[in-house]
PDB file of C-alpha atoms in Angstrom:
ATOM      1  CA  UNK A   1     -86.000  65.401   0.804  1.00  0.00           C
ATOM      2  CA  UNK A   2     -83.242  67.816   0.113  1.00  0.00           C
ATOM      3  CA  UNK A   3     -79.697  66.575  -0.241  1.00  0.00           C
ATOM      4  CA  UNK A   4     -76.817  67.862   1.830  1.00  0.00           C
ATOM      5  CA  UNK A   5     -74.722  67.838  -1.346  1.00  0.00           C
ATOM      6  CA  UNK A   6     -76.231  71.215  -2.234  1.00  0.00           C
ATOM      7  CA  UNK A   7     -73.514  73.874  -2.118  1.00  0.00           C
ATOM      8  CA  UNK A   8     -73.929  77.555  -2.158  1.00  0.00           C
ATOM      9  CA  UNK A   9     -71.721  78.428  -5.115  1.00  0.00           C
ATOM     10  CA  UNK A  10     -70.471  81.776  -6.359  1.00  0.00           C
ATOM     11  CA  UNK A  11     -69.170  82.039  -9.889  1.00  0.00           C
ATOM     12  CA  UNK A  12     -66.277  84.287 -10.692  1.00  0.00           C
ATOM     13  CA  UNK A  13     -68.444  86.348 -13.052  1.00  0.00           C
ATOM     14  CA  UNK A  14     -70.434  87.523 -10.046  1.00  0.00           C
ATOM     15  CA  UNK A  15     -67.458  89.450  -8.757  1.00  0.00           C
ATOM     16  CA  UNK A  16     -65.900  92.635 -10.017  1.00  0.00           C
ATOM     17  CA  UNK A  17     -63.002  91.787 -12.295  1.00  0.00           C
ATOM     18  CA  UNK A  18     -61.852  95.288 -12.948  1.00  0.00           C
ATOM     19  CA  UNK A  19     -58.364  94.512 -11.817  1.00  0.00           C
ATOM     20  CA  UNK A  20     -58.172  91.221 -13.705  1.00  0.00           C
ATOM     21  CA  UNK A  21     -56.307  90.949 -16.915  1.00  0.00           C
ATOM     22  CA  UNK A  22     -57.542  89.386 -20.114  1.00  0.00           C
ATOM     23  CA  UNK A  23     -55.708  86.135 -19.318  1.00  0.00           C
ATOM     24  CA  UNK A  24     -57.239  85.873 -15.871  1.00  0.00           C
ATOM     25  CA  UNK A  25     -60.672  86.533 -17.288  1.00  0.00           C
ATOM     26  CA  UNK A  26     -60.287  83.759 -19.816  1.00  0.00           C
ATOM     27  CA  UNK A  27     -59.005  81.391 -17.109  1.00  0.00           C
ATOM     28  CA  UNK A  28     -61.933  82.208 -14.847  1.00  0.00           C
ATOM     29  CA  UNK A  29     -64.396  81.652 -17.698  1.00  0.00           C
ATOM     30  CA  UNK A  30     -62.739  78.331 -18.590  1.00  0.00           C
ATOM     31  CA  UNK A  31     -62.651  77.190 -14.955  1.00  0.00           C
ATOM     32  CA  UNK A  32     -66.336  78.080 -14.559  1.00  0.00           C
ATOM     33  CA  UNK A  33     -67.300  76.120 -17.682  1.00  0.00           C
ATOM     34  CA  UNK A  34     -65.261  73.123 -16.427  1.00  0.00           C
ATOM     35  CA  UNK A  35     -67.038  73.306 -13.069  1.00  0.00           C
ATOM     36  CA  UNK A  36     -70.465  73.419 -14.721  1.00  0.00           C
ATOM     37  CA  UNK A  37     -69.404  70.485 -16.906  1.00  0.00           C
ATOM     38  CA  UNK A  38     -68.505  68.600 -13.699  1.00  0.00           C
ATOM     39  CA  UNK A  39     -64.855  68.579 -14.665  1.00  0.00           C
ATOM     40  CA  UNK A  40     -63.943  69.461 -11.108  1.00  0.00           C
ATOM     41  CA  UNK A  41     -60.307  68.484 -11.204  1.00  0.00           C
ATOM     42  CA  UNK A  42     -59.753  70.665 -14.266  1.00  0.00           C
ATOM     43  CA  UNK A  43     -61.724  73.490 -12.690  1.00  0.00           C
ATOM     44  CA  UNK A  44     -59.636  73.260  -9.506  1.00  0.00           C
ATOM     45  CA  UNK A  45     -56.395  73.348 -11.495  1.00  0.00           C
ATOM     46  CA  UNK A  46     -57.518  76.421 -13.440  1.00  0.00           C
ATOM     47  CA  UNK A  47     -58.650  78.270 -10.329  1.00  0.00           C
ATOM     48  CA  UNK A  48     -55.410  77.256  -8.626  1.00  0.00           C
ATOM     49  CA  UNK A  49     -53.458  79.062 -11.384  1.00  0.00           C
ATOM     50  CA  UNK A  50     -55.063  82.364 -10.385  1.00  0.00           C
ATOM     51  CA  UNK A  51     -54.114  84.607  -7.481  1.00  0.00           C
ATOM     52  CA  UNK A  52     -54.584  82.353  -4.458  1.00  0.00           C
ATOM     53  CA  UNK A  53     -54.673  85.272  -2.049  1.00  0.00           C
ATOM     54  CA  UNK A  54     -58.097  86.310  -3.236  1.00  0.00           C
ATOM     55  CA  UNK A  55     -60.915  84.882  -1.035  1.00  0.00           C
ATOM     56  CA  UNK A  56     -63.026  84.401  -4.147  1.00  0.00           C
ATOM     57  CA  UNK A  57     -60.358  82.164  -5.650  1.00  0.00           C
ATOM     58  CA  UNK A  58     -60.050  80.100  -2.453  1.00  0.00           C
ATOM     59  CA  UNK A  59     -63.826  79.749  -2.298  1.00  0.00           C
ATOM     60  CA  UNK A  60     -64.120  78.527  -5.891  1.00  0.00           C
ATOM     61  CA  UNK A  61     -61.172  76.152  -5.389  1.00  0.00           C
ATOM     62  CA  UNK A  62     -62.936  74.810  -2.283  1.00  0.00           C
ATOM     63  CA  UNK A  63     -66.091  74.155  -4.307  1.00  0.00           C
ATOM     64  CA  UNK A  64     -64.103  72.261  -6.953  1.00  0.00           C
ATOM     65  CA  UNK A  65     -62.309  70.255  -4.247  1.00  0.00           C
ATOM     66  CA  UNK A  66     -65.604  69.449  -2.551  1.00  0.00           C
ATOM     67  CA  UNK A  67     -67.049  68.169  -5.814  1.00  0.00           C
ATOM     68  CA  UNK A  68     -63.893  66.062  -6.241  1.00  0.00           C
ATOM     69  CA  UNK A  69     -64.622  64.591  -2.762  1.00  0.00           C
ATOM     70  CA  UNK A  70     -61.372  66.046  -1.453  1.00  0.00           C
ATOM     71  CA  UNK A  71     -63.110  67.252   1.691  1.00  0.00           C
ATOM     72  CA  UNK A  72     -60.049  67.998   3.827  1.00  0.00           C
ATOM     73  CA  UNK A  73     -58.622  70.263   1.087  1.00  0.00           C
ATOM     74  CA  UNK A  74     -62.039  71.874   0.602  1.00  0.00           C
ATOM     75  CA  UNK A  75     -62.289  72.726   4.301  1.00  0.00           C
ATOM     76  CA  UNK A  76     -58.848  74.388   4.214  1.00  0.00           C
ATOM     77  CA  UNK A  77     -59.830  76.390   1.129  1.00  0.00           C
ATOM     78  CA  UNK A  78     -63.143  77.531   2.659  1.00  0.00           C
ATOM     79  CA  UNK A  79     -61.372  78.544   5.841  1.00  0.00           C
ATOM     80  CA  UNK A  80     -58.951  80.643   3.741  1.00  0.00           C
ATOM     81  CA  UNK A  81     -61.883  82.298   1.962  1.00  0.00           C
ATOM     82  CA  UNK A  82     -62.676  84.787   4.699  1.00  0.00           C
ATOM     83  CA  UNK A  83     -64.417  87.816   3.233  1.00  0.00           C
ATOM     84  CA  UNK A  84     -66.935  85.791   1.271  1.00  0.00           C
ATOM     85  CA  UNK A  85     -70.524  85.723   2.586  1.00  0.00           C
ATOM     86  CA  UNK A  86     -70.064  84.057   5.998  1.00  0.00           C
ATOM     87  CA  UNK A  87     -73.354  82.157   5.845  1.00  0.00           C
ATOM     88  CA  UNK A  88     -72.375  80.618   2.502  1.00  0.00           C
ATOM     89  CA  UNK A  89     -68.850  79.823   3.658  1.00  0.00           C
ATOM     90  CA  UNK A  90     -69.944  78.169   6.936  1.00  0.00           C
ATOM     91  CA  UNK A  91     -72.689  76.260   5.112  1.00  0.00           C
ATOM     92  CA  UNK A  92     -70.138  74.721   2.765  1.00  0.00           C
ATOM     93  CA  UNK A  93     -67.694  74.027   5.641  1.00  0.00           C
ATOM     94  CA  UNK A  94     -70.559  72.243   7.421  1.00  0.00           C
ATOM     95  CA  UNK A  95     -71.259  70.174   4.290  1.00  0.00           C
ATOM     96  CA  UNK A  96     -67.569  69.158   4.069  1.00  0.00           C
ATOM     97  CA  UNK A  97     -67.526  68.013   7.683  1.00  0.00           C
ATOM     98  CA  UNK A  98     -70.847  66.243   7.156  1.00  0.00           C
ATOM     99  CA  UNK A  99     -69.328  64.193   4.344  1.00  0.00           C
ATOM    100  CA  UNK A 100     -66.496  63.242   6.711  1.00  0.00           C
ATOM    101  CA  UNK A 101     -69.130  62.170   9.290  1.00  0.00           C
ATOM    102  CA  UNK A 102     -67.625  64.662  11.708  1.00  0.00           C
ATOM    103  CA  UNK A 103     -71.058  65.454  13.117  1.00  0.00           C
ATOM    104  CA  UNK A 104     -70.016  67.817  15.923  1.00  0.00           C
ATOM    105  CA  UNK A 105     -67.976  70.057  13.615  1.00  0.00           C
ATOM    106  CA  UNK A 106     -70.691  69.971  10.942  1.00  0.00           C
ATOM    107  CA  UNK A 107     -73.316  71.003  13.517  1.00  0.00           C
ATOM    108  CA  UNK A 108     -71.059  73.813  14.759  1.00  0.00           C
ATOM    109  CA  UNK A 109     -70.560  75.174  11.197  1.00  0.00           C
ATOM    110  CA  UNK A 110     -74.294  75.046  10.392  1.00  0.00           C
ATOM    111  CA  UNK A 111     -75.163  76.849  13.625  1.00  0.00           C
ATOM    112  CA  UNK A 112     -72.620  79.589  12.757  1.00  0.00           C
ATOM    113  CA  UNK A 113     -74.216  79.976   9.320  1.00  0.00           C
ATOM    114  CA  UNK A 114     -77.719  80.264  10.827  1.00  0.00           C
ATOM    115  CA  UNK A 115     -76.545  82.934  13.248  1.00  0.00           C
ATOM    116  CA  UNK A 116     -75.621  85.038  10.239  1.00  0.00           C
ATOM    117  CA  UNK A 117     -78.774  84.338   8.280  1.00  0.00           C
ATOM    118  CA  UNK A 118     -81.653  81.896   8.526  1.00  0.00           C
ATOM    119  CA  UNK A 119     -81.723  79.481   5.628  1.00  0.00           C
ATOM    120  CA  UNK A 120     -83.971  76.514   4.903  1.00  0.00           C
ATOM    121  CA  UNK A 121     -81.227  74.300   3.436  1.00  0.00           C
ATOM    122  CA  UNK A 122     -78.816  75.046   6.268  1.00  0.00           C
ATOM    123  CA  UNK A 123     -81.515  74.329   8.865  1.00  0.00           C
ATOM    124  CA  UNK A 124     -82.346  71.041   7.135  1.00  0.00           C
ATOM    125  CA  UNK A 125     -78.689  70.014   7.096  1.00  0.00           C
ATOM    126  CA  UNK A 126     -78.310  70.950  10.775  1.00  0.00           C
ATOM    127  CA  UNK A 127     -81.261  68.759  11.801  1.00  0.00           C
ATOM    128  CA  UNK A 128     -79.994  65.911   9.633  1.00  0.00           C
ATOM    129  CA  UNK A 129     -76.518  66.182  11.175  1.00  0.00           C
ATOM    130  CA  UNK A 130     -78.043  65.984  14.652  1.00  0.00           C
ATOM    131  CA  UNK A 131     -80.054  62.916  13.665  1.00  0.00           C
ATOM    132  CA  UNK A 132     -76.954  61.258  12.209  1.00  0.00           C
ATOM    133  CA  UNK A 133     -75.038  62.039  15.374  1.00  0.00           C
ATOM    134  CA  UNK A 134     -77.806  60.548  17.515  1.00  0.00           C
ATOM    135  CA  UNK A 135     -77.974  57.462  15.324  1.00  0.00           C
ATOM    136  CA  UNK A 136     -74.211  57.070  15.519  1.00  0.00           C
ATOM    137  CA  UNK A 137     -74.274  57.388  19.303  1.00  0.00           C
ATOM    138  CA  UNK A 138     -77.129  54.914  19.539  1.00  0.00           C
ATOM    139  CA  UNK A 139     -75.287  52.546  17.224  1.00  0.00           C
ATOM    140  CA  UNK A 140     -72.131  53.022  19.257  1.00  0.00           C
ATOM    141  CA  UNK A 141     -74.055  52.320  22.450  1.00  0.00           C
ATOM    142  CA  UNK A 142     -75.678  49.342  20.787  1.00  0.00           C
ATOM    143  CA  UNK A 143     -72.268  48.072  19.730  1.00  0.00           C
ATOM    144  CA  UNK A 144     -71.003  48.571  23.256  1.00  0.00           C
ATOM    145  CA  UNK A 145     -73.998  46.674  24.616  1.00  0.00           C
ATOM    146  CA  UNK A 146     -73.457  43.946  22.064  1.00  0.00           C
ATOM    147  CA  UNK A 147     -69.777  43.782  22.918  1.00  0.00           C
ATOM    148  CA  UNK A 148     -70.619  43.718  26.599  1.00  0.00           C
ATOM    149  CA  UNK A 149     -73.235  41.050  25.999  1.00  0.00           C
ATOM    150  CA  UNK A 150     -70.749  39.134  23.886  1.00  0.00           C
ATOM    151  CA  UNK A 151     -68.152  39.435  26.643  1.00  0.00           C
ATOM    152  CA  UNK A 152     -70.693  38.210  29.180  1.00  0.00           C
ATOM    153  CA  UNK A 153     -71.619  35.333  26.890  1.00  0.00           C
ATOM    154  CA  UNK A 154     -67.939  34.517  26.457  1.00  0.00           C
ATOM    155  CA  UNK A 155     -67.459  34.603  30.202  1.00  0.00           C
ATOM    156  CA  UNK A 156     -70.560  32.465  30.696  1.00  0.00           C
ATOM    157  CA  UNK A 157     -69.280  30.046  28.070  1.00  0.00           C
ATOM    158  CA  UNK A 158     -65.862  30.001  29.725  1.00  0.00           C
ATOM    159  CA  UNK A 159     -67.499  29.352  33.083  1.00  0.00           C
ATOM    160  CA  UNK A 160     -69.632  26.652  31.507  1.00  0.00           C
ATOM    161  CA  UNK A 161     -66.574  25.102  29.876  1.00  0.00           C
ATOM    162  CA  UNK A 162     -64.678  25.340  33.158  1.00  0.00           C
ATOM    163  CA  UNK A 163     -67.569  23.781  35.050  1.00  0.00           C
ATOM    164  CA  UNK A 164     -67.764  21.061  32.420  1.00  0.00           C
ATOM    165  CA  UNK A 165     -64.034  20.469  32.719  1.00  0.00           C
ATOM    166  CA  UNK A 166     -64.293  20.422  36.505  1.00  0.00           C
ATOM    167  CA  UNK A 167     -67.171  17.943  36.273  1.00  0.00           C
ATOM    168  CA  UNK A 168     -65.169  15.758  33.906  1.00  0.00           C
ATOM    169  CA  UNK A 169     -62.186  15.927  36.246  1.00  0.00           C
ATOM    170  CA  UNK A 170     -64.458  15.048  39.147  1.00  0.00           C
ATOM    171  CA  UNK A 171     -65.898  12.110  37.230  1.00  0.00           C
ATOM    172  CA  UNK A 172     -62.394  11.007  36.309  1.00  0.00           C
ATOM    173  CA  UNK A 173     -61.380  11.118  39.974  1.00  0.00           C
ATOM    174  CA  UNK A 174     -64.511   9.215  40.950  1.00  0.00           C
ATOM    175  CA  UNK A 175     -63.820   6.626  38.276  1.00  0.00           C
ATOM    176  CA  UNK A 176     -60.244   6.330  39.499  1.00  0.00           C
ATOM    177  CA  UNK A 177     -61.505   5.916  43.054  1.00  0.00           C
ATOM    178  CA  UNK A 178     -63.926   3.223  41.891  1.00  0.00           C
ATOM    179  CA  UNK A 179     -61.118   1.415  40.147  1.00  0.00           C
ATOM    180  CA  UNK A 180     -58.974   1.749  43.249  1.00  0.00           C
ATOM    181  CA  UNK A 181     -61.815   0.378  45.340  1.00  0.00           C
ATOM    182  CA  UNK A 182     -62.195  -2.504  42.916  1.00  0.00           C
ATOM    183  CA  UNK A 183     -58.499  -3.234  43.131  1.00  0.00           C
ATOM    184  CA  UNK A 184     -58.467  -3.122  46.924  1.00  0.00           C
ATOM    185  CA  UNK A 185     -60.602  -6.270  47.405  1.00  0.00           C
ATOM    186  CA  UNK A 186     -58.157  -8.171  45.243  1.00  0.00           C
ATOM    187  CA  UNK A 187     -55.363  -7.041  47.483  1.00  0.00           C
ATOM    188  CA  UNK A 188     -57.474  -7.919  50.534  1.00  0.00           C
ATOM    189  CA  UNK A 189     -58.272 -11.312  49.076  1.00  0.00           C
ATOM    190  CA  UNK A 190     -54.601 -11.912  48.449  1.00  0.00           C
ATOM    191  CA  UNK A 191     -53.829 -10.832  51.964  1.00  0.00           C
ATOM    192  CA  UNK A 192     -56.598 -12.991  53.370  1.00  0.00           C
ATOM    193  CA  UNK A 193     -55.442 -15.835  51.180  1.00  0.00           C
ATOM    194  CA  UNK A 194     -51.895 -15.490  52.481  1.00  0.00           C
ATOM    195  CA  UNK A 195     -53.283 -15.201  55.977  1.00  0.00           C
ATOM    196  CA  UNK A 196     -55.399 -18.307  55.478  1.00  0.00           C
ATOM    197  CA  UNK A 197     -52.463 -20.138  53.998  1.00  0.00           C
ATOM    198  CA  UNK A 198     -50.387 -19.180  57.009  1.00  0.00           C
ATOM    199  CA  UNK A 199     -53.220 -20.234  59.279  1.00  0.00           C
ATOM    200  CA  UNK A 200     -53.536 -23.544  57.479  1.00  0.00           C
ATOM    201  CA  UNK A 201     -49.814 -24.082  57.767  1.00  0.00           C
ATOM    202  CA  UNK A 202     -49.962 -23.219  61.431  1.00  0.00           C
ATOM    203  CA  UNK A 203     -52.907 -25.540  61.986  1.00  0.00           C
ATOM    204  CA  UNK A 204     -51.115 -28.273  60.052  1.00  0.00           C
ATOM    205  CA  UNK A 205     -48.007 -27.769  62.172  1.00  0.00           C
ATOM    206  CA  UNK A 206     -50.158 -27.811  65.310  1.00  0.00           C
ATOM    207  CA  UNK A 207     -51.804 -30.994  64.147  1.00  0.00           C
ATOM    208  CA  UNK A 208     -48.453 -32.572  63.475  1.00  0.00           C
ATOM    209  CA  UNK A 209     -47.152 -31.419  66.847  1.00  0.00           C
ATOM    210  CA  UNK A 210     -50.316 -32.672  68.530  1.00  0.00           C
ATOM    211  CA  UNK A 211     -49.988 -36.020  66.773  1.00  0.00           C
ATOM    212  CA  UNK A 212     -46.351 -36.135  67.788  1.00  0.00           C
ATOM    213  CA  UNK A 213     -47.238 -35.229  71.357  1.00  0.00           C
ATOM    214  CA  UNK A 214     -49.960 -37.863  71.370  1.00  0.00           C
ATOM    215  CA  UNK A 215     -47.508 -40.432  70.008  1.00  0.00           C
ATOM    216  CA  UNK A 216     -44.940 -39.465  72.606  1.00  0.00           C
ATOM    217  CA  UNK A 217     -47.599 -39.563  75.269  1.00  0.00           C
ATOM    218  CA  UNK A 218     -48.733 -42.928  74.027  1.00  0.00           C
ATOM    219  CA  UNK A 219     -45.179 -44.212  74.034  1.00  0.00           C
ATOM    220  CA  UNK A 220     -44.609 -42.738  77.480  1.00  0.00           C
ATOM    221  CA  UNK A 221     -47.793 -44.374  78.738  1.00  0.00           C
ATOM    222  CA  UNK A 222     -46.691 -47.646  77.246  1.00  0.00           C
ATOM    223  CA  UNK A 223     -43.299 -47.226  78.869  1.00  0.00           C
ATOM    224  CA  UNK A 224     -44.886 -46.334  82.148  1.00  0.00           C
ATOM    225  CA  UNK A 225     -47.146 -49.323  81.830  1.00  0.00           C
ATOM    226  CA  UNK A 226     -44.219 -51.568  81.142  1.00  0.00           C
ATOM    227  CA  UNK A 227     -42.404 -50.100  84.075  1.00  0.00           C
ATOM    228  CA  UNK A 228     -45.433 -50.696  86.265  1.00  0.00           C
ATOM    229  CA  UNK A 229     -45.630 -54.204  84.985  1.00  0.00           C
ATOM    230  CA  UNK A 230     -41.918 -54.722  85.615  1.00  0.00           C
ATOM    231  CA  UNK A 231     -42.076 -53.441  89.180  1.00  0.00           C
ATOM    232  CA  UNK A 232     -43.618 -56.636  90.673  1.00  0.00           C
ATOM    233  CA  UNK A 233     -41.124 -58.691  88.732  1.00  0.00           C
ATOM    234  CA  UNK A 234     -38.262 -56.535  89.947  1.00  0.00           C
ATOM    235  CA  UNK A 235     -39.651 -56.692  93.445  1.00  0.00           C
ATOM    236  CA  UNK A 236     -39.961 -60.449  93.110  1.00  0.00           C
ATOM    237  CA  UNK A 237     -36.451 -60.596  91.709  1.00  0.00           C
ATOM    238  CA  UNK A 238     -35.214 -58.411  94.527  1.00  0.00           C
ATOM    239  CA  UNK A 239     -36.990 -60.611  97.030  1.00  0.00           C
ATOM    240  CA  UNK A 240     -35.621 -63.661  95.333  1.00  0.00           C
ATOM    241  CA  UNK A 241     -32.208 -62.107  95.297  1.00  0.00           C
ATOM    242  CA  UNK A 242     -32.592 -61.299  98.929  1.00  0.00           C
ATOM    243  CA  UNK A 243     -33.634 -64.859  99.634  1.00  0.00           C
ATOM    244  CA  UNK A 244     -30.744 -66.120  97.589  1.00  0.00           C
ATOM    245  CA  UNK A 245     -28.436 -63.896  99.498  1.00  0.00           C
ATOM    246  CA  UNK A 246     -29.670 -65.377 102.738  1.00  0.00           C
ATOM    247  CA  UNK A 247     -29.261 -68.805 101.259  1.00  0.00           C
ATOM    248  CA  UNK A 248     -25.796 -67.962 100.092  1.00  0.00           C
ATOM    249  CA  UNK A 249     -25.008 -66.661 103.517  1.00  0.00           C
ATOM    250  CA  UNK A 250     -26.176 -69.909 105.030  1.00  0.00           C
ATOM    251  CA  UNK A 251     -24.289 -71.802 102.379  1.00  0.00           C
ATOM    252  CA  UNK A 252     -21.166 -69.773 103.139  1.00  0.00           C
ATOM    253  CA  UNK A 253     -21.550 -70.606 106.779  1.00  0.00           C
ATOM    254  CA  UNK A 254     -21.988 -74.283 105.996  1.00  0.00           C
ATOM    255  CA  UNK A 255     -18.992 -74.230 103.708  1.00  0.00           C
ATOM    256  CA  UNK A 256     -16.956 -72.622 106.418  1.00  0.00           C
ATOM    257  CA  UNK A 257     -18.061 -75.250 108.893  1.00  0.00           C
ATOM    258  CA  UNK A 258     -17.246 -78.021 106.471  1.00  0.00           C
ATOM    259  CA  UNK A 259     -13.901 -76.467 105.692  1.00  0.00           C
ATOM    260  CA  UNK A 260     -13.044 -76.489 109.302  1.00  0.00           C
ATOM    261  CA  UNK A 261     -13.541 -80.227 109.339  1.00  0.00           C
ATOM    262  CA  UNK A 262     -11.250 -80.919 106.362  1.00  0.00           C
ATOM    263  CA  UNK A 263      -7.606 -82.059 106.857  1.00  0.00           C
ATOM    264  CA  UNK A 264      -5.168 -79.224 106.908  1.00  0.00           C
ATOM    265  CA  UNK A 265      -2.889 -80.615 104.147  1.00  0.00           C
ATOM    266  CA  UNK A 266      -5.537 -81.565 101.678  1.00  0.00           C
ATOM    267  CA  UNK A 267      -4.307 -81.080  98.090  1.00  0.00           C
ATOM    268  CA  UNK A 268      -5.713 -78.104  96.350  1.00  0.00           C
ATOM    269  CA  UNK A 269      -6.970 -80.040  93.387  1.00  0.00           C
ATOM    270  CA  UNK A 270      -8.632 -82.533  95.590  1.00  0.00           C
ATOM    271  CA  UNK A 271     -10.056 -79.656  97.558  1.00  0.00           C
ATOM    272  CA  UNK A 272     -11.440 -78.165  94.387  1.00  0.00           C
ATOM    273  CA  UNK A 273     -12.847 -81.434  93.274  1.00  0.00           C
ATOM    274  CA  UNK A 274     -14.269 -82.028  96.685  1.00  0.00           C
ATOM    275  CA  UNK A 275     -15.723 -78.495  96.595  1.00  0.00           C
ATOM    276  CA  UNK A 276     -17.431 -79.078  93.290  1.00  0.00           C
ATOM    277  CA  UNK A 277     -18.988 -82.217  94.725  1.00  0.00           C
ATOM    278  CA  UNK A 278     -20.016 -80.343  97.777  1.00  0.00           C
ATOM    279  CA  UNK A 279     -21.474 -77.586  95.621  1.00  0.00           C
ATOM    280  CA  UNK A 280     -23.429 -80.128  93.643  1.00  0.00           C
ATOM    281  CA  UNK A 281     -24.680 -81.582  96.868  1.00  0.00           C
ATOM    282  CA  UNK A 282     -25.355 -78.145  98.174  1.00  0.00           C
ATOM    283  CA  UNK A 283     -27.382 -77.215  95.103  1.00  0.00           C
ATOM    284  CA  UNK A 284     -29.242 -80.456  95.274  1.00  0.00           C
ATOM    285  CA  UNK A 285     -29.904 -80.106  98.935  1.00  0.00           C
ATOM    286  CA  UNK A 286     -28.086 -77.345 100.731  1.00  0.00           C
ATOM    287  CA  UNK A 287     -29.012 -78.634 104.090  1.00  0.00           C
TER     288      UNK A 287
END
């Protein structure tokens, strides 16, 4: 396989140097020997000391710059070398762009060279530049696909992480709800306990009140019973009192009758004493 490093070179001795002086001739010879010895920097400096307006000089400087891998400078020198064989000049411009991996510009330069003259090396470089361009585009597309795939994976991972976080949050909420539910029965038990305590207290108070009511009822019944029992006695007493009242009335009548029979000037004391005796007699036998 041929290498694209192959340049079409033209040595200064190939040109007519009729107008060149002895010094220029020596410089050209020295620059050519330096180029052939691969001392490209020295060769460039020597060529650069010559008349730069000559296309031959610019072309040789471009070759030295190309060999020094100063491709941007080489392209400028080749472009300033108009008048040299166009196929050679465009071939070398294409090589400089190829080294810069500027495939479009390299292809354009090679095609210009082939329009001037068909050449095997130029055709080979053109095909190789097209292949490199295609490979670069495929690699670029591959990188884009990889980046896109990576972005999709990142998004999927983010979604997965988000879903995981959401699930964890959901589980946390469920756990919190379970804890709340577990705490609620305690509160209910406390409430029921307080309720039961209140109920017990109420029942106890009701029992006490019922016992008190029963005691009061019992006492009232006993009182009523006593009152019922006392009624005959009271009635008897009332009857006896009534009888006594009748007796007293009769006694009062008798006393009045007896008093009417007493002397008018009877001493009071004697009357009292006589009354006591009469009362004793009256109590013993009123009639």
